[in-house]
Amino acid sequence: MDERQAKYLKEVERIHKGGPEKYHQKLKEENKLFVRERLRLLFDEGSILEEGTFSNCLDPELPEDANIVGMAKINGRPVCFSAADFTVKAGSWGAKAVQKILFLQEKALAMKLPIIYLIDSAGARITDQKVVFPGRNHGGKVFYNQVKLSGIIPQITILFGASPAGAAYVPAFSDLVIMVEGKASAFLGSPRMVEAVIGEKVSLEELGGARMHCTVSGLGDVLAKDDTQAIEICKNYFAYFPQCYLVKPAAAVPEEPGQGRSISEIIPPNQNQPFDMKELIERIVDKGSFLEYKALFAQELITGWARIKGEVIGIIANQPKIKGGTLFVDSSDKGARFIWLCNAYNIPLVFLADIPGYMVGSQVERAGIIRHGAKMISAVSEATVPKLTLIVRKCYGAGLYAMAGPAFGTDSVLALPSALIAVMGPEAAVKAVYSNKIAELEGEARLAFVNKKKEEYADNINIYDLASELIVDQIISFEGIRDQLSYRLEAYRGKERVWPKKNNPIHPV
C-alpha cells in the first residue's frame, strides 16, 4: 500500500475511534451507544457523507472537535445531521464544532434538507468560551439559524444525554424532540448551580430529566426507553414529514383500520360519560399508523399524525376520559404548536371535537387561560392547509373555536347524530338562566323543573336544527367517518392556500 494512503487510513481510523477508552467504557456502563453506532443504526448503510472529519486533527485529544456533521439517508431520503461525540470532552462545543454546525445549517437551507441533531453534550466548552460563545459566528448563530430554518425544513432532535445551558435551546427550537428516559436531560442551570444561586437542592432528573420534560414542561415530545428505541422512533416519525415546506409528505400503501368495536359502540349516548378517543381514532385511520405527539403532556388533548388511505394527516382530538376533554393552559399550547407544525409542512388537519370548553376558575385565570387559549385559536385561524372538523358529541363555548368551528376557515364541519353545539351544556345553561327559580323550588318540584328545562334546551340545540341553518355542513353516520374524511381530503388536496401578507402576526403569549 502506498505510504501516503496508509498514513491517511491510519489517521481516519484514529479520528473515528473518538476519545479515550475510559469514556467508551463509561457509555457501556450507562447502556448508551457510541456516536458512530448511533449513526449506523439511524442511517442507510453506506450513505453517510461526513464533512470536517479532520477538524482539530492536529490535536490528538480533540478528534472532530467532539462533533460529527454531514449528510446521510433515511430510507433513501437525504438529510443533514450533527452528532455530538460524548467520548471527546463530554461532547462539548468547541470553536470548530460550532463552525461545522453553522456550515451544516447553511447547507441544509440551500438544499432544503431536513436536519437531525443527535445530542449528548456538556454544552459550550468553558475553556474556549471566547471563540465559542459571544461572537457573530459563535454559538448564538446556531439558534439564530434554527429560527430562520423553522417552517422551511424539518428539524428533529434526539437527546441521548445532557443538553445543558445554552445548548438546551437546540431542542427548544426543533420540530420534534425525542428524549431517552433516565439518560437525557436539558436545563439552564445544573443542580450544583441551582443550589449555589437559589439554595434549592434538586436531582438532575427532577430538574431537567427526560420524563419531567415529556410530562410537565412539554419540551420533550416522545419518550424513549434507550438509544436504540429513540433511533427507531425518529425513523418512524420522520416518514410523516416532507423534505421541506415546498412539498407534501409521501403517501404510503393504504391499509384498512384495525379490528375493534363499531364506532356507535365506542361513543356513549350519555354526553357526560367518558370514553377513550384513541379507540375512535384507531377505527378511523390506517392500521397502526397513528403516532402521537406529546403523548405524556397535557393528555386531555390528543395530537398526532396518522394516515387515512395512505395519506398523512394531523389529528387534534379532545380526550373525554381525561379531565373531560376540557382545554387547559398546557393543552392549548400543545394544540397550537402542533397546528403550526402541520401547517408549515403541508399536513391536512382533522379535528375530532368532544369538548365542554375551556377550563374556568381563579387558578387557570391566573395561569393565563385566556392568553393561552387565544394562542390555539390563532393557530387554527392561521392554518391554511385543508381543515376538517368532526363534532363527535358536545362542542361547547370557545371550545368550538379552538376545535376549528365554522367561523375559522374550516373546509368542512361535519357532525355525528350524537353531536351538540352550544355556548354551554344543558346543565350549566339551566343553572345560569333559572338559578332564582330553582332556588325557590324544593324536592321533586325542583328536579322536575330542571329536567324539563334541560330537555327544552337540548331540543333548542338539536344538531338537525343546526344543520338546517347550515351551521354544520353535513351530518354523517357513525360508520361513515373514514370514507367522508377520505373523500373530502382528496377533494381539498389542491386547495389554494391564501392568507394576508404581513411582516408577522402578533401572537398571544
Short mmCIF file of C-alpha atoms in Angstrom, two decimals:
data_model
loop_
_atom_site.label_atom_id
_atom_site.label_comp_id
_atom_site.label_asym_id
_atom_site.label_seq_id
_atom_site.Cartn_x
_atom_site.Cartn_y
_atom_site.Cartn_z
CA MET A 1 0.00 0.00 0.00
CA ASP A 2 1.18 3.49 -0.82
CA GLU A 3 2.73 5.13 2.25
CA ARG A 4 0.55 8.21 1.85
CA GLN A 5 -2.60 6.12 1.63
CA ALA A 6 -1.57 4.12 4.68
CA LYS A 7 -0.98 7.30 6.67
CA TYR A 8 -4.38 8.65 5.59
CA LEU A 9 -6.22 5.47 6.62
CA LYS A 10 -4.42 5.39 9.95
CA GLU A 11 -5.44 8.98 10.62
CA VAL A 12 -9.08 8.30 9.71
CA GLU A 13 -9.12 5.24 11.96
CA ARG A 14 -7.72 7.29 14.86
CA ILE A 15 -10.33 10.02 14.41
CA HIS A 16 -13.21 7.55 14.08
CA LYS A 17 -12.28 5.94 17.39
CA GLY A 18 -13.24 9.14 19.19
CA GLY A 19 -11.96 9.86 22.68
CA PRO A 20 -10.13 7.80 25.32
CA GLU A 21 -11.21 4.24 26.06
CA LYS A 22 -12.35 5.14 29.58
CA TYR A 23 -15.15 7.27 28.13
CA HIS A 24 -16.21 4.49 25.78
CA GLN A 25 -16.37 2.25 28.83
CA LYS A 26 -18.49 4.84 30.62
CA LEU A 27 -21.01 4.77 27.76
CA LYS A 28 -21.25 0.99 28.03
CA GLU A 29 -21.76 1.17 31.78
CA GLU A 30 -24.61 3.62 31.25
CA ASN A 31 -26.13 1.46 28.50
CA LYS A 32 -25.53 4.17 25.89
CA LEU A 33 -24.21 3.79 22.36
CA PHE A 34 -21.09 5.36 20.91
CA VAL A 35 -21.99 8.16 18.48
CA ARG A 36 -20.88 6.22 15.39
CA GLU A 37 -23.04 3.28 16.39
CA ARG A 38 -25.99 5.66 16.67
CA LEU A 39 -25.28 6.96 13.17
CA ARG A 40 -25.02 3.42 11.82
CA LEU A 41 -28.43 2.50 13.22
CA LEU A 42 -30.13 5.72 12.10
CA PHE A 43 -28.92 5.95 8.51
CA ASP A 44 -28.98 3.70 5.46
CA GLU A 45 -25.91 1.54 5.11
CA GLY A 46 -23.08 3.27 3.25
CA SER A 47 -24.99 6.57 2.95
CA ILE A 48 -23.05 8.72 5.42
CA LEU A 49 -21.02 11.54 3.87
CA GLU A 50 -19.08 13.40 6.54
CA GLU A 51 -17.83 16.97 6.45
CA GLY A 52 -14.95 18.36 8.52
CA THR A 53 -13.62 14.98 9.65
CA PHE A 54 -10.13 16.41 10.08
CA SER A 55 -11.16 19.41 12.15
CA ASN A 56 -8.71 19.68 15.04
CA CYS A 57 -6.77 16.72 13.61
CA LEU A 58 -3.52 18.21 14.92
CA ASP A 59 -4.80 17.86 18.48
CA PRO A 60 -4.95 14.16 19.41
CA GLU A 61 -7.30 14.91 22.31
CA LEU A 62 -9.97 16.57 20.13
CA PRO A 63 -10.91 14.36 17.19
CA GLU A 64 -13.60 16.13 15.13
CA ASP A 65 -13.80 18.67 17.97
CA ALA A 66 -16.39 16.36 19.56
CA ASN A 67 -18.96 16.86 16.79
CA ILE A 68 -19.62 14.86 13.63
CA VAL A 69 -21.58 16.54 10.84
CA GLY A 70 -22.55 15.56 7.34
CA MET A 71 -25.25 14.17 5.10
CA ALA A 72 -26.85 10.72 5.02
CA LYS A 73 -30.06 8.95 4.02
CA ILE A 74 -33.01 7.54 5.95
CA ASN A 75 -34.92 5.04 3.83
CA GLY A 76 -33.46 6.69 0.74
CA ARG A 77 -34.26 10.26 1.80
CA PRO A 78 -31.27 12.62 2.14
CA VAL A 79 -30.85 14.53 5.40
CA CYS A 80 -28.21 16.58 7.18
CA PHE A 81 -27.02 15.65 10.64
CA SER A 82 -24.99 16.94 13.59
CA ALA A 83 -23.94 14.41 16.23
CA ALA A 84 -22.08 15.02 19.48
CA ASP A 85 -19.31 12.59 20.48
CA PHE A 86 -19.51 12.24 24.25
CA THR A 87 -16.14 10.48 24.42
CA VAL A 88 -14.40 13.72 23.40
CA LYS A 89 -14.59 16.40 26.10
CA ALA A 90 -18.10 15.18 27.05
CA GLY A 91 -19.37 16.22 23.60
CA SER A 92 -18.87 19.90 24.42
CA TRP A 93 -18.89 22.57 21.73
CA GLY A 94 -15.50 23.96 20.74
CA ALA A 95 -14.83 26.56 18.05
CA LYS A 96 -14.57 24.03 15.21
CA ALA A 97 -17.67 22.16 16.38
CA VAL A 98 -19.72 25.36 16.21
CA GLN A 99 -18.34 26.24 12.78
CA LYS A 100 -19.29 22.80 11.48
CA ILE A 101 -22.84 23.10 12.80
CA LEU A 102 -23.22 26.52 11.15
CA PHE A 103 -21.86 25.15 7.88
CA LEU A 104 -24.30 22.25 8.08
CA GLN A 105 -27.28 24.55 8.70
CA GLU A 106 -26.37 26.71 5.72
CA LYS A 107 -26.09 23.60 3.55
CA ALA A 108 -29.47 22.33 4.77
CA LEU A 109 -31.08 25.67 3.93
CA ALA A 110 -29.54 25.82 0.46
CA MET A 111 -30.53 22.24 -0.40
CA LYS A 112 -33.82 22.20 1.55
CA LEU A 113 -32.81 19.11 3.51
CA PRO A 114 -34.11 18.15 6.98
CA ILE A 115 -31.65 18.29 9.90
CA ILE A 116 -31.32 15.73 12.67
CA TYR A 117 -29.43 16.79 15.80
CA LEU A 118 -28.05 13.94 17.92
CA ILE A 119 -27.21 15.46 21.30
CA ASP A 120 -25.12 14.10 24.16
CA SER A 121 -23.15 17.14 25.19
CA ALA A 122 -21.84 19.18 28.10
CA GLY A 123 -22.70 22.37 26.18
CA ALA A 124 -20.27 25.14 25.30
CA ARG A 125 -16.65 24.43 26.27
CA ILE A 126 -15.99 26.92 29.05
CA THR A 127 -12.24 26.92 28.42
CA ASP A 128 -12.89 28.07 24.84
CA GLN A 129 -15.73 30.50 25.53
CA LYS A 130 -14.14 33.50 23.76
CA VAL A 131 -14.17 31.58 20.46
CA VAL A 132 -17.44 29.72 21.09
CA PHE A 133 -19.93 31.93 22.87
CA PRO A 134 -20.17 35.69 22.17
CA GLY A 135 -19.39 36.42 18.51
CA ARG A 136 -21.32 36.78 15.28
CA ASN A 137 -20.42 33.28 14.13
CA HIS A 138 -20.36 31.57 17.50
CA GLY A 139 -22.91 29.53 19.44
CA GLY A 140 -25.73 32.05 19.29
CA LYS A 141 -25.74 31.81 15.49
CA VAL A 142 -26.75 28.14 15.79
CA PHE A 143 -30.04 29.16 17.42
CA TYR A 144 -30.50 32.10 15.06
CA ASN A 145 -30.21 29.67 12.18
CA GLN A 146 -32.65 27.26 13.78
CA VAL A 147 -35.25 30.01 13.95
CA LYS A 148 -34.52 31.00 10.36
CA LEU A 149 -34.89 27.37 9.24
CA SER A 150 -38.09 26.87 11.24
CA GLY A 151 -41.00 26.01 8.97
CA ILE A 152 -38.68 25.62 5.96
CA ILE A 153 -37.15 22.24 6.77
CA PRO A 154 -37.99 19.73 9.50
CA GLN A 155 -35.57 19.83 12.45
CA ILE A 156 -35.53 16.77 14.71
CA THR A 157 -33.54 16.44 17.92
CA ILE A 158 -32.70 13.18 19.67
CA LEU A 159 -31.47 13.75 23.20
CA PHE A 160 -29.35 10.78 24.27
CA GLY A 161 -27.71 12.59 27.16
CA ALA A 162 -27.33 16.09 28.51
CA SER A 163 -28.15 19.34 26.75
CA PRO A 164 -27.30 21.99 29.34
CA ALA A 165 -27.34 25.79 29.47
CA GLY A 166 -27.43 27.45 26.04
CA ALA A 167 -27.38 24.08 24.26
CA ALA A 168 -30.81 23.39 25.78
CA TYR A 169 -32.24 25.69 23.12
CA VAL A 170 -31.42 23.23 20.32
CA PRO A 171 -34.37 21.01 21.29
CA ALA A 172 -36.50 24.06 22.12
CA PHE A 173 -36.21 25.29 18.51
CA SER A 174 -36.69 21.83 16.97
CA ASP A 175 -39.91 20.47 15.48
CA LEU A 176 -39.72 17.08 17.19
CA VAL A 177 -37.79 16.20 20.35
CA ILE A 178 -37.13 12.59 21.34
CA MET A 179 -35.63 12.03 24.81
CA VAL A 180 -34.14 8.86 26.31
CA GLU A 181 -35.58 8.18 29.75
CA GLY A 182 -33.09 8.18 32.59
CA LYS A 183 -30.30 9.43 30.32
CA ALA A 184 -31.39 12.62 28.55
CA SER A 185 -31.65 15.95 30.31
CA ALA A 186 -31.97 19.63 29.48
CA PHE A 187 -31.54 22.53 31.89
CA LEU A 188 -30.30 26.11 32.01
CA GLY A 189 -28.52 25.65 35.34
CA SER A 190 -27.12 22.40 36.74
CA PRO A 191 -28.23 21.08 40.16
CA ARG A 192 -24.97 22.41 41.60
CA MET A 193 -25.58 25.86 40.12
CA VAL A 194 -29.21 25.88 41.24
CA GLU A 195 -28.18 25.13 44.81
CA ALA A 196 -25.50 27.81 44.75
CA VAL A 197 -27.73 30.51 43.26
CA ILE A 198 -31.15 29.94 44.84
CA GLY A 199 -30.42 27.39 47.57
CA GLU A 200 -32.64 24.67 46.06
CA LYS A 201 -31.45 21.08 46.33
CA VAL A 202 -32.77 19.10 43.40
CA SER A 203 -31.71 15.98 41.49
CA LEU A 204 -30.79 16.12 37.82
CA GLU A 205 -33.82 14.02 36.93
CA GLU A 206 -36.21 16.28 38.85
CA LEU A 207 -34.61 19.41 37.46
CA GLY A 208 -34.44 18.54 33.77
CA GLY A 209 -34.83 14.82 33.20
CA ALA A 210 -36.47 13.28 30.15
CA ARG A 211 -39.67 12.18 31.87
CA MET A 212 -40.11 15.56 33.53
CA HIS A 213 -39.78 17.34 30.18
CA CYS A 214 -42.16 14.92 28.44
CA THR A 215 -44.83 15.14 31.15
CA VAL A 216 -44.51 18.52 32.87
CA SER A 217 -42.60 21.16 30.89
CA GLY A 218 -43.58 19.96 27.40
CA LEU A 219 -40.04 20.38 25.99
CA GLY A 220 -39.89 16.68 25.12
CA ASP A 221 -42.32 15.24 22.58
CA VAL A 222 -41.61 11.49 22.69
CA LEU A 223 -40.05 9.44 25.49
CA ALA A 224 -37.79 6.50 24.54
CA LYS A 225 -36.53 3.74 26.79
CA ASP A 226 -33.00 3.59 25.32
CA ASP A 227 -30.79 4.78 22.45
CA THR A 228 -31.95 2.07 20.06
CA GLN A 229 -35.64 2.81 20.57
CA ALA A 230 -35.03 6.56 20.23
CA ILE A 231 -33.44 5.99 16.82
CA GLU A 232 -36.30 3.75 15.70
CA ILE A 233 -38.84 6.36 16.86
CA CYS A 234 -37.01 9.03 14.85
CA LYS A 235 -37.18 6.94 11.68
CA ASN A 236 -40.89 6.20 12.17
CA TYR A 237 -41.86 9.82 12.78
CA PHE A 238 -39.61 11.13 10.01
CA ALA A 239 -41.74 9.22 7.48
CA TYR A 240 -44.61 11.63 8.25
CA PHE A 241 -42.58 14.76 7.43
CA PRO A 242 -41.85 16.12 3.95
CA GLN A 243 -38.34 17.10 2.88
CA CYS A 244 -39.26 20.79 3.17
CA TYR A 245 -42.16 23.22 3.10
CA LEU A 246 -42.34 23.12 -0.71
CA VAL A 247 -43.58 19.53 -0.90
CA LYS A 248 -46.07 17.26 0.84
CA PRO A 249 -45.34 14.16 2.92
CA ALA A 250 -45.03 10.99 0.88
CA ALA A 251 -48.05 8.70 0.73
CA ALA A 252 -47.86 5.06 1.83
CA VAL A 253 -49.70 1.93 0.81
CA PRO A 254 -53.28 2.27 2.14
CA GLU A 255 -54.43 -0.07 4.89
CA GLU A 256 -57.79 -0.71 6.47
CA PRO A 257 -58.27 0.23 10.13
CA GLY A 258 -57.60 -2.35 12.81
CA GLN A 259 -60.39 -4.55 14.09
CA GLY A 260 -62.46 -3.41 17.04
CA ARG A 261 -65.84 -2.31 18.29
CA SER A 262 -68.15 -0.41 15.98
CA ILE A 263 -67.94 3.37 16.25
CA SER A 264 -71.52 3.62 17.54
CA GLU A 265 -70.50 1.26 20.38
CA ILE A 266 -67.38 3.31 21.18
CA ILE A 267 -69.27 6.63 21.55
CA PRO A 268 -71.63 6.58 24.58
CA PRO A 269 -75.10 8.15 24.19
CA ASN A 270 -74.63 9.98 27.50
CA GLN A 271 -72.77 13.23 26.75
CA ASN A 272 -71.03 13.16 30.13
CA GLN A 273 -69.85 9.55 30.07
CA PRO A 274 -66.11 9.30 29.42
CA PHE A 275 -64.73 7.19 26.59
CA ASP A 276 -61.30 6.72 25.03
CA MET A 277 -60.97 8.93 21.95
CA LYS A 278 -57.89 6.93 20.90
CA GLU A 279 -60.12 3.93 20.31
CA LEU A 280 -62.18 6.02 17.90
CA ILE A 281 -59.02 7.26 16.15
CA GLU A 282 -57.81 3.70 15.63
CA ARG A 283 -61.13 2.80 13.97
CA ILE A 284 -60.78 5.71 11.52
CA VAL A 285 -57.12 5.70 10.44
CA ASP A 286 -54.98 3.13 8.63
CA LYS A 287 -54.00 0.25 10.89
CA GLY A 288 -51.00 1.01 13.08
CA SER A 289 -50.44 4.44 11.53
CA PHE A 290 -51.22 6.70 14.49
CA LEU A 291 -48.09 8.27 16.03
CA GLU A 292 -48.84 10.50 18.98
CA TYR A 293 -47.15 13.87 19.59
CA LYS A 294 -46.58 14.85 23.24
CA ALA A 295 -48.47 11.76 24.42
CA LEU A 296 -47.49 12.26 28.08
CA PHE A 297 -48.09 16.02 28.20
CA ALA A 298 -51.49 17.70 28.68
CA GLN A 299 -53.26 14.43 27.93
CA GLU A 300 -56.73 15.98 27.82
CA LEU A 301 -55.85 16.91 24.23
CA ILE A 302 -54.61 14.27 21.78
CA THR A 303 -52.31 15.35 18.96
CA GLY A 304 -50.50 13.17 16.46
CA TRP A 305 -50.00 12.03 12.90
CA ALA A 306 -51.75 9.20 11.11
CA ARG A 307 -52.71 8.08 7.63
CA ILE A 308 -56.10 7.75 6.01
CA LYS A 309 -55.88 5.56 2.91
CA GLY A 310 -52.15 6.14 2.82
CA GLU A 311 -52.21 9.94 3.07
CA VAL A 312 -50.67 11.75 6.08
CA ILE A 313 -52.96 13.80 8.32
CA GLY A 314 -52.58 15.63 11.61
CA ILE A 315 -55.17 14.81 14.29
CA ILE A 316 -56.28 17.13 17.10
CA ALA A 317 -58.79 15.42 19.37
CA ASN A 318 -60.28 16.02 22.80
CA GLN A 319 -59.85 13.14 25.26
CA PRO A 320 -63.10 12.78 27.27
CA LYS A 321 -61.59 10.27 29.68
CA ILE A 322 -59.01 12.80 30.96
CA LYS A 323 -60.35 15.97 32.61
CA GLY A 324 -63.45 15.58 30.45
CA GLY A 325 -61.51 16.79 27.41
CA THR A 326 -61.54 20.33 28.78
CA LEU A 327 -58.80 22.64 27.46
CA PHE A 328 -56.26 23.98 29.95
CA VAL A 329 -53.21 26.24 29.57
CA ASP A 330 -50.81 23.44 28.61
CA SER A 331 -53.21 21.68 26.27
CA SER A 332 -53.87 24.97 24.47
CA ASP A 333 -50.13 25.44 23.94
CA LYS A 334 -49.80 21.83 22.82
CA GLY A 335 -52.60 22.21 20.28
CA ALA A 336 -51.25 25.50 18.92
CA ARG A 337 -47.75 24.14 18.39
CA PHE A 338 -49.00 21.00 16.66
CA ILE A 339 -51.26 23.00 14.34
CA TRP A 340 -48.41 25.35 13.39
CA LEU A 341 -46.18 22.35 12.77
CA CYS A 342 -48.67 20.62 10.45
CA ASN A 343 -49.49 23.83 8.60
CA ALA A 344 -45.79 24.51 7.99
CA TYR A 345 -45.29 21.13 6.34
CA ASN A 346 -48.49 20.80 4.29
CA ILE A 347 -50.21 18.26 6.51
CA PRO A 348 -54.05 18.44 6.45
CA LEU A 349 -55.73 18.77 9.84
CA VAL A 350 -58.59 16.68 11.20
CA PHE A 351 -60.25 17.88 14.42
CA LEU A 352 -62.29 15.39 16.48
CA ALA A 353 -64.32 17.54 18.87
CA ASP A 354 -65.85 16.39 22.15
CA ILE A 355 -65.22 19.33 24.42
CA PRO A 356 -67.07 21.07 27.25
CA GLY A 357 -64.98 24.20 26.62
CA TYR A 358 -62.01 25.87 28.28
CA MET A 359 -61.41 25.37 31.99
CA VAL A 360 -62.70 28.11 34.28
CA GLY A 361 -61.77 29.29 37.77
CA SER A 362 -59.29 31.55 39.51
CA GLN A 363 -56.37 29.13 39.18
CA VAL A 364 -56.49 28.91 35.39
CA GLU A 365 -57.28 32.61 35.01
CA ARG A 366 -54.13 33.44 36.97
CA ALA A 367 -52.21 30.99 34.79
CA GLY A 368 -53.35 32.88 31.68
CA ILE A 369 -56.03 30.63 30.21
CA ILE A 370 -57.34 33.48 28.04
CA ARG A 371 -53.92 34.22 26.52
CA HIS A 372 -53.04 30.57 26.01
CA GLY A 373 -56.49 29.71 24.72
CA ALA A 374 -56.21 32.56 22.23
CA LYS A 375 -52.88 31.10 21.09
CA MET A 376 -54.60 27.90 19.95
CA ILE A 377 -57.39 29.85 18.28
CA SER A 378 -54.70 31.90 16.48
CA ALA A 379 -53.09 28.72 15.20
CA VAL A 380 -56.45 27.39 13.98
CA SER A 381 -57.16 30.67 12.22
CA GLU A 382 -53.76 30.84 10.51
CA ALA A 383 -53.79 27.26 9.26
CA THR A 384 -54.39 27.25 5.51
CA VAL A 385 -53.99 23.52 4.92
CA PRO A 386 -57.22 21.57 4.42
CA LYS A 387 -59.11 21.57 7.74
CA LEU A 388 -61.91 19.17 8.61
CA THR A 389 -63.81 19.17 11.89
CA LEU A 390 -65.99 16.34 13.14
CA ILE A 391 -68.27 17.11 16.09
CA VAL A 392 -68.30 13.74 17.85
CA ARG A 393 -70.55 14.66 20.79
CA LYS A 394 -70.55 18.02 22.55
CA CYS A 395 -68.77 21.16 21.43
CA TYR A 396 -69.45 23.98 23.87
CA GLY A 397 -68.32 27.57 24.26
CA ALA A 398 -64.94 28.69 22.90
CA GLY A 399 -64.11 25.01 22.57
CA LEU A 400 -65.93 25.25 19.24
CA TYR A 401 -63.44 27.93 18.18
CA ALA A 402 -60.35 26.05 19.36
CA MET A 403 -61.52 22.92 17.53
CA ALA A 404 -61.90 24.71 14.19
CA GLY A 405 -65.61 25.51 14.17
CA PRO A 406 -67.41 27.01 11.16
CA ALA A 407 -66.03 30.55 11.57
CA PHE A 408 -62.33 29.59 11.23
CA GLY A 409 -61.84 28.88 7.55
CA THR A 410 -62.70 25.23 8.07
CA ASP A 411 -63.34 23.45 4.79
CA SER A 412 -65.97 21.10 6.20
CA VAL A 413 -67.67 20.93 9.59
CA LEU A 414 -69.23 17.51 9.97
CA ALA A 415 -71.35 16.18 12.81
CA LEU A 416 -72.40 12.78 14.05
CA PRO A 417 -76.03 12.20 15.07
CA SER A 418 -74.77 12.39 18.69
CA ALA A 419 -73.47 15.96 18.28
CA LEU A 420 -74.46 19.07 20.24
CA ILE A 421 -73.15 22.60 19.65
CA ALA A 422 -73.91 25.38 22.13
CA VAL A 423 -72.50 28.18 24.26
CA MET A 424 -72.74 25.78 27.20
CA GLY A 425 -74.25 22.40 28.07
CA PRO A 426 -77.83 21.91 29.26
CA GLU A 427 -76.91 21.56 32.94
CA ALA A 428 -74.86 24.75 33.10
CA ALA A 429 -77.30 26.69 30.92
CA VAL A 430 -80.34 25.85 33.03
CA LYS A 431 -78.49 26.80 36.22
CA ALA A 432 -77.32 30.07 34.69
CA VAL A 433 -80.71 31.13 33.33
CA TYR A 434 -83.06 29.79 36.02
CA SER A 435 -80.95 29.99 39.20
CA ASN A 436 -83.50 32.14 41.06
CA LYS A 437 -86.44 29.93 40.08
CA ILE A 438 -84.54 26.76 41.01
CA ALA A 439 -83.74 28.26 44.43
CA GLU A 440 -87.43 28.81 45.08
CA LEU A 441 -88.34 25.15 44.44
CA GLU A 442 -87.65 22.09 46.55
CA GLY A 443 -87.58 18.31 46.22
CA GLU A 444 -89.45 16.69 43.34
CA ALA A 445 -90.71 20.03 42.03
CA ARG A 446 -87.14 21.33 41.65
CA LEU A 447 -85.97 18.14 39.91
CA ALA A 448 -88.94 18.11 37.54
CA PHE A 449 -88.42 21.77 36.65
CA VAL A 450 -84.70 21.32 35.99
CA ASN A 451 -85.24 18.20 33.85
CA LYS A 452 -87.93 19.92 31.82
CA LYS A 453 -85.74 22.96 31.12
CA LYS A 454 -82.78 20.72 30.23
CA GLU A 455 -84.93 18.88 27.68
CA GLU A 456 -86.15 22.17 26.21
CA TYR A 457 -82.58 23.43 25.96
CA ALA A 458 -81.36 20.21 24.34
CA ASP A 459 -84.16 20.45 21.76
CA ASN A 460 -83.09 24.02 21.01
CA ILE A 461 -79.54 22.90 20.14
CA ASN A 462 -80.63 19.81 18.23
CA ILE A 463 -77.99 19.01 15.58
CA TYR A 464 -80.63 18.69 12.84
CA ASP A 465 -81.82 22.22 13.57
CA LEU A 466 -78.24 23.46 13.32
CA ALA A 467 -77.75 21.60 10.06
CA SER A 468 -80.91 23.18 8.68
CA GLU A 469 -79.29 26.58 9.36
CA LEU A 470 -76.03 25.42 7.69
CA ILE A 471 -74.13 25.70 10.97
CA VAL A 472 -72.70 22.29 10.15
CA ASP A 473 -72.12 21.23 6.55
CA GLN A 474 -73.21 17.62 6.89
CA ILE A 475 -74.48 15.12 9.41
CA ILE A 476 -72.83 11.77 8.77
CA SER A 477 -73.29 8.22 10.01
CA PHE A 478 -71.08 6.72 12.69
CA GLU A 479 -69.59 4.14 10.38
CA GLY A 480 -69.14 6.60 7.52
CA ILE A 481 -66.47 8.75 9.18
CA ARG A 482 -63.44 7.30 7.43
CA ASP A 483 -64.90 7.48 3.93
CA GLN A 484 -66.25 11.01 4.49
CA LEU A 485 -62.86 12.25 5.67
CA SER A 486 -61.01 10.47 2.88
CA TYR A 487 -63.25 11.81 0.11
CA ARG A 488 -63.08 15.35 1.41
CA LEU A 489 -59.32 15.31 1.98
CA GLU A 490 -58.84 14.15 -1.59
CA ALA A 491 -61.16 16.87 -2.89
CA TYR A 492 -59.32 19.58 -0.90
CA ARG A 493 -55.84 18.39 -1.88
CA GLY A 494 -55.45 21.18 -4.42
CA LYS A 495 -56.75 23.90 -2.10
CA GLU A 496 -55.24 27.33 -2.73
CA ARG A 497 -53.60 28.50 0.47
CA VAL A 498 -54.28 32.19 0.97
CA TRP A 499 -53.52 34.36 3.99
CA PRO A 500 -52.99 38.15 4.11
CA LYS A 501 -49.39 39.24 3.55
CA LYS A 502 -47.79 40.74 6.65
CA ASN A 503 -44.45 41.03 8.41
CA ASN A 504 -45.55 38.67 11.19
CA PRO A 505 -48.62 38.05 13.32
CA ILE A 506 -48.67 39.24 16.94
CA HIS A 507 -49.42 36.06 18.83
CA PRO A 508 -50.93 35.93 22.31
CA VAL A 509 -48.20 34.65 24.65
#
